[in-house]
Short mmCIF file of C-alpha atoms in Angstrom, two decimals:
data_model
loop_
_atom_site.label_atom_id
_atom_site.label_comp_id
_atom_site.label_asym_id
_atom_site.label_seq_id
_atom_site.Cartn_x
_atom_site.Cartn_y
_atom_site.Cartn_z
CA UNK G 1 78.48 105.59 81.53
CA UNK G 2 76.50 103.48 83.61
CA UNK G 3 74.12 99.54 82.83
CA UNK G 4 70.52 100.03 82.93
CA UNK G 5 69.02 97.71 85.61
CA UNK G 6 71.90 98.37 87.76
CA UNK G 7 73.09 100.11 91.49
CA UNK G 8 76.41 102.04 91.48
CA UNK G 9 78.37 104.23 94.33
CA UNK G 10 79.42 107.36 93.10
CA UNK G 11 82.33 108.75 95.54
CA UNK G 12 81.45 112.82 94.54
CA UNK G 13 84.73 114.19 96.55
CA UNK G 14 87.16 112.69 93.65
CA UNK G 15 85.10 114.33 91.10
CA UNK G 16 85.37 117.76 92.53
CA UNK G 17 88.95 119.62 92.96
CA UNK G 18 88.17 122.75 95.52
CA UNK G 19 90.25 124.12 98.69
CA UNK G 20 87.34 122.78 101.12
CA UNK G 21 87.81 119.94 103.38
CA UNK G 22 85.36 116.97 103.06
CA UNK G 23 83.26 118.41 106.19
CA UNK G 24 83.16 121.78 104.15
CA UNK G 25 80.90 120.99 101.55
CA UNK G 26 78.36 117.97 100.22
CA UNK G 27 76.79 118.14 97.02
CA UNK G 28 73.17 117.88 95.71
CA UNK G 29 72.73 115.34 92.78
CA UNK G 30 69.70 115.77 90.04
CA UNK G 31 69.01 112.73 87.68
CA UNK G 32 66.76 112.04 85.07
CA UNK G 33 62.79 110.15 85.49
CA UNK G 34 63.23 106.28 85.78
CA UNK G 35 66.56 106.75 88.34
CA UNK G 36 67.19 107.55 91.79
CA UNK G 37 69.51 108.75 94.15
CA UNK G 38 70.27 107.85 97.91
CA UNK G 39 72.75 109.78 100.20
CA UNK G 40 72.95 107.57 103.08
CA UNK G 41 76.54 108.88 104.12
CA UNK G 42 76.77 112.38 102.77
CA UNK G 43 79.79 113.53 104.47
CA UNK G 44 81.59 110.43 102.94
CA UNK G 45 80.46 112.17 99.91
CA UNK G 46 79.07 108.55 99.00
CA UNK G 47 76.31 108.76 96.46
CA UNK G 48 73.77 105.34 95.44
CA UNK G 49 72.57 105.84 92.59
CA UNK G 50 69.75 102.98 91.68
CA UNK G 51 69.33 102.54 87.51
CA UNK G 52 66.64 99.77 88.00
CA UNK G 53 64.01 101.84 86.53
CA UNK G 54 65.83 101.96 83.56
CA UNK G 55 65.60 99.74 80.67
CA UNK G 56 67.18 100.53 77.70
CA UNK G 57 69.86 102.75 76.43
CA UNK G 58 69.09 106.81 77.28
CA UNK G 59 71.10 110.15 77.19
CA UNK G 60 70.77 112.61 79.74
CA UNK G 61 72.78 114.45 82.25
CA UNK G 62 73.99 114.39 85.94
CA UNK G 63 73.07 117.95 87.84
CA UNK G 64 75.74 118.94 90.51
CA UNK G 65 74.92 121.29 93.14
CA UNK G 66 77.47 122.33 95.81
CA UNK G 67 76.36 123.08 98.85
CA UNK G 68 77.96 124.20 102.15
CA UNK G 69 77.33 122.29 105.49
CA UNK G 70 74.00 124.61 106.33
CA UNK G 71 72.28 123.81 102.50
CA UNK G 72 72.55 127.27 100.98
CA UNK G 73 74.23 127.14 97.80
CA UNK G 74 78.17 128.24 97.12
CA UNK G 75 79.17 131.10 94.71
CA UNK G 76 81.97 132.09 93.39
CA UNK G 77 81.99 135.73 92.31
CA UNK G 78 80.06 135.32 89.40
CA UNK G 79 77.80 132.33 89.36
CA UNK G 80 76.93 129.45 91.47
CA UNK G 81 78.83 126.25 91.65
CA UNK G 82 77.22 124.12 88.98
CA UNK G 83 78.07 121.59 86.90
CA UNK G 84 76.03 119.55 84.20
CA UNK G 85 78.16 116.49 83.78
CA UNK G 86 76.46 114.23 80.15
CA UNK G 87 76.07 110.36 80.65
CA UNK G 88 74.32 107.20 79.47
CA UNK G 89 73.18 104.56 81.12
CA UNK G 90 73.45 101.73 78.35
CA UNK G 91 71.36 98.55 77.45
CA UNK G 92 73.46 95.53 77.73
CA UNK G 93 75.87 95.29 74.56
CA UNK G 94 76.45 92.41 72.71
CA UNK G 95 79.31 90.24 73.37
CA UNK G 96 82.58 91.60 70.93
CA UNK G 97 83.06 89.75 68.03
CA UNK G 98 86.80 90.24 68.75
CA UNK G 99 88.84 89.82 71.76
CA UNK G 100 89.03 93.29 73.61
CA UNK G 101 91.68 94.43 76.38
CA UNK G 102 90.82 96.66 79.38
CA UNK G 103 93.73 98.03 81.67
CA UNK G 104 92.67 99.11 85.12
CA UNK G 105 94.69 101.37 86.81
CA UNK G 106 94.63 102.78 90.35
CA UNK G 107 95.43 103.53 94.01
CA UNK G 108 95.17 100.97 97.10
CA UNK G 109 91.20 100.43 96.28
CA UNK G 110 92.05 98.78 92.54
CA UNK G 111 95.65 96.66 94.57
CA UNK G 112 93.09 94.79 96.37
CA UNK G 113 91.98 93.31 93.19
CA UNK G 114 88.24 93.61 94.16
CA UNK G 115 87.39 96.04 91.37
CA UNK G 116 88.79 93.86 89.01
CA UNK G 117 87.75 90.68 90.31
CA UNK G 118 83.50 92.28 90.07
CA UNK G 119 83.93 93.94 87.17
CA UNK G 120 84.62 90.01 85.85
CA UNK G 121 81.97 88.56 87.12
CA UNK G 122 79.49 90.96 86.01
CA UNK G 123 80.51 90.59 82.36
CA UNK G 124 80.56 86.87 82.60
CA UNK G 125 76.92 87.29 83.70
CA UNK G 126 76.22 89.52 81.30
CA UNK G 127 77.57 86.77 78.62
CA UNK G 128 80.17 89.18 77.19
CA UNK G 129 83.54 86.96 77.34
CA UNK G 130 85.80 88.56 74.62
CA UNK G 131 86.65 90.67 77.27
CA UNK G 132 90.39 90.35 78.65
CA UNK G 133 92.29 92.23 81.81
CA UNK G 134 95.95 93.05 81.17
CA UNK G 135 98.25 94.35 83.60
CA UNK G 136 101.55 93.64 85.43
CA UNK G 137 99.89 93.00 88.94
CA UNK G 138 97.42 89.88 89.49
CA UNK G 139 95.36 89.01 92.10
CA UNK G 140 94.21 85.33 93.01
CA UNK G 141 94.37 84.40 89.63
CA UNK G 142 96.10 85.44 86.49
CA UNK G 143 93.05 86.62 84.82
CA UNK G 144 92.41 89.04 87.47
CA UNK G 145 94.65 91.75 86.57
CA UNK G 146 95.50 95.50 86.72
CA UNK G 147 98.04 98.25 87.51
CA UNK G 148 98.02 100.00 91.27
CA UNK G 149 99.48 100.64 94.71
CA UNK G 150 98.02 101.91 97.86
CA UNK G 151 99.12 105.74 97.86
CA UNK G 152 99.51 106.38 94.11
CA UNK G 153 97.91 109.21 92.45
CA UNK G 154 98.32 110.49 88.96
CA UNK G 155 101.85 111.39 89.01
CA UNK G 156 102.95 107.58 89.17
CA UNK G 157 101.12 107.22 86.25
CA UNK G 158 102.66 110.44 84.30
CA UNK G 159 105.08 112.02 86.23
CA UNK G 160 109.60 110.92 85.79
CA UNK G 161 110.49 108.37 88.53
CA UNK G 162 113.03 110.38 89.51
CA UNK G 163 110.52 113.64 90.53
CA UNK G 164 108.53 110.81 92.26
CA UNK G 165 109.08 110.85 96.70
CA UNK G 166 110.62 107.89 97.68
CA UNK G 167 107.92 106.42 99.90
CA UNK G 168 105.94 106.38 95.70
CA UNK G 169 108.98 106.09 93.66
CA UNK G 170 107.24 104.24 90.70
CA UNK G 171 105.43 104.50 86.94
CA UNK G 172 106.08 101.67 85.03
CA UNK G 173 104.37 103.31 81.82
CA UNK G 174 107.48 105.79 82.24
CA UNK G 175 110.20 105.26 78.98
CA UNK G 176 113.17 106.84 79.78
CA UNK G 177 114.21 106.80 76.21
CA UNK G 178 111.64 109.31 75.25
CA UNK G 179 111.04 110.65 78.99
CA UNK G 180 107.60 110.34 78.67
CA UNK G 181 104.82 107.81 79.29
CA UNK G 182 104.80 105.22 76.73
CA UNK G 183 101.70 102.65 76.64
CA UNK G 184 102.83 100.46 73.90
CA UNK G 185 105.84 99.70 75.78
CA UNK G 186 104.18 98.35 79.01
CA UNK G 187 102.20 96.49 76.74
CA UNK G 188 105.16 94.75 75.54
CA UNK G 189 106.66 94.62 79.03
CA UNK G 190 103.85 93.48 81.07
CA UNK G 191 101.22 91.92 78.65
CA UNK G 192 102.87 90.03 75.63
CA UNK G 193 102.90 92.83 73.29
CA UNK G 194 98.74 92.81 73.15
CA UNK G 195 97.17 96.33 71.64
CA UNK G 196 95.31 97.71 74.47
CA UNK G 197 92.06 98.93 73.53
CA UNK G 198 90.14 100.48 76.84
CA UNK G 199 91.71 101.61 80.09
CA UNK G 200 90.02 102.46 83.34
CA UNK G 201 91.22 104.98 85.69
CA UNK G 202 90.42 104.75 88.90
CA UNK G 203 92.52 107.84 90.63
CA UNK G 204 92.04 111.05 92.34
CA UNK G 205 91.94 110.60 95.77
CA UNK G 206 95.36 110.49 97.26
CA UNK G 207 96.01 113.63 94.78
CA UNK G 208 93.60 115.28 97.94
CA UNK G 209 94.40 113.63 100.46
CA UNK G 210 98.00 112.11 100.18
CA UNK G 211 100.37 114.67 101.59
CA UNK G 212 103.21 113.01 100.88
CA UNK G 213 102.45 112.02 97.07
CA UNK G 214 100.34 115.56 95.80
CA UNK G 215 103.01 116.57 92.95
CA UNK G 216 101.56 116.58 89.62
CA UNK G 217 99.49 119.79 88.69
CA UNK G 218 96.09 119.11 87.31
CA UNK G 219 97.01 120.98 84.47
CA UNK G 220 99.87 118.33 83.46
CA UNK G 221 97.10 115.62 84.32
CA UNK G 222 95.00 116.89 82.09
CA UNK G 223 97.95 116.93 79.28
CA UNK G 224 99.30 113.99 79.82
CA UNK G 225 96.52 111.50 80.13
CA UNK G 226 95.50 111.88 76.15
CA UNK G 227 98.76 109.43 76.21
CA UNK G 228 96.21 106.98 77.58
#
């Protein structure tokens, strides 16, 4: 989902799971009337997309297009490599009538606490203040908190400690009692027993890229994260 009237960076490469190498491909982004896309650093695989035109809530769909280094169009045997992807760029909501808690997790780009530390000022402009981050790490102040290391992917999120390489050897949502992930019990470890009602995910990356930390098949990704 994304806020009409706003600009957001889209980083395509996490999105797309394929044996090509960054300088192997780029893709080709569609959007709907009353949006636009810039590509200023394409083989960063950085995307701007600009939702200023937009005003209110609207439904519609982002077109991927994968394209080699030349511009023509990859295949596999039997069709071209496509993908419709459904979104909506949302009006401004009202503030919650209750108190709501959002858990960010990630990689070295959500430890630096920057992610977090926008994505509170942009609700407190937007008014919306029943908003609360919960976490066990903190950044400048308490409020300002998350889950995240630089060089974790998605297995030190769902994977056993003990499967984990010693250089990542961590995932505190891990319950050894049950040997499985187990949300309500970092809740009650690492943010006073609260009910956690969104968490954002901010991962992908070092499962390309991270030699030393690629473990977890997509497949038990894919499993796993319905813990969430």
């Amino acid at each position: 989902d994304f806020v009409a009237g706003e600009k957001v960076e889209l980083f395509d490469r996490g999105l797309i799971h394929s044996d090509l190498t960054k300088d192997e491909f780029f893709t080709e982004i569609t959007l709907p009337s009353g949006s636009s896309l810039k590509n200023p650093e394409q083989k960063m695989h950085k995307n701007l997309l600009d939702f200023t035109g937009v005003s209110e809530t609207t439904s519609s769909n982002l077109y991927f297009w994968i394209r080699d280094i030349y511009g023509n169009q990859l295949t596999t045997s039997d069709s071209m490599l496509y993908k419709s992807v459904p979104f909506t760029v949302n009006a401004i909501p009202p503030n919650p009538s209750s108190m709501k808690n959002i858990l960010f997790c990630g990689d070295s780009l959500m430890s630096t606490g920057l992610i977090t530390q926008k994505f509170i000022q942009k609700m407190t402009g937007y008014g919306l203040t029943n908003l609360k981050l919960v976490g066990r790490r903190f950044h400048t102040t308490v409020e300002n908190r998350f889950e995240g290391l630089g060089g974790w992917a998605w297995r030190n999120y769902v994977d056993d400690p003990a499967t984990l390489p010693s250089g990542y050897p961590d995932n505190y949502f891990w319950d050894s009692s049950i040997g499985d992930i187990n949300i309500t019990k970092y809740m009650q470890t690492y943010a006073s027993g609260d009910n956690l009602d969104y968490i954002v995910c901010e991962l992908g990356m070092n499962h390309l890229v991270n030699s030393t930390n690629q473990g977890s098949d997509l497949t038990v990704v894919s499993t796993k994260v319905k813990h969430f």
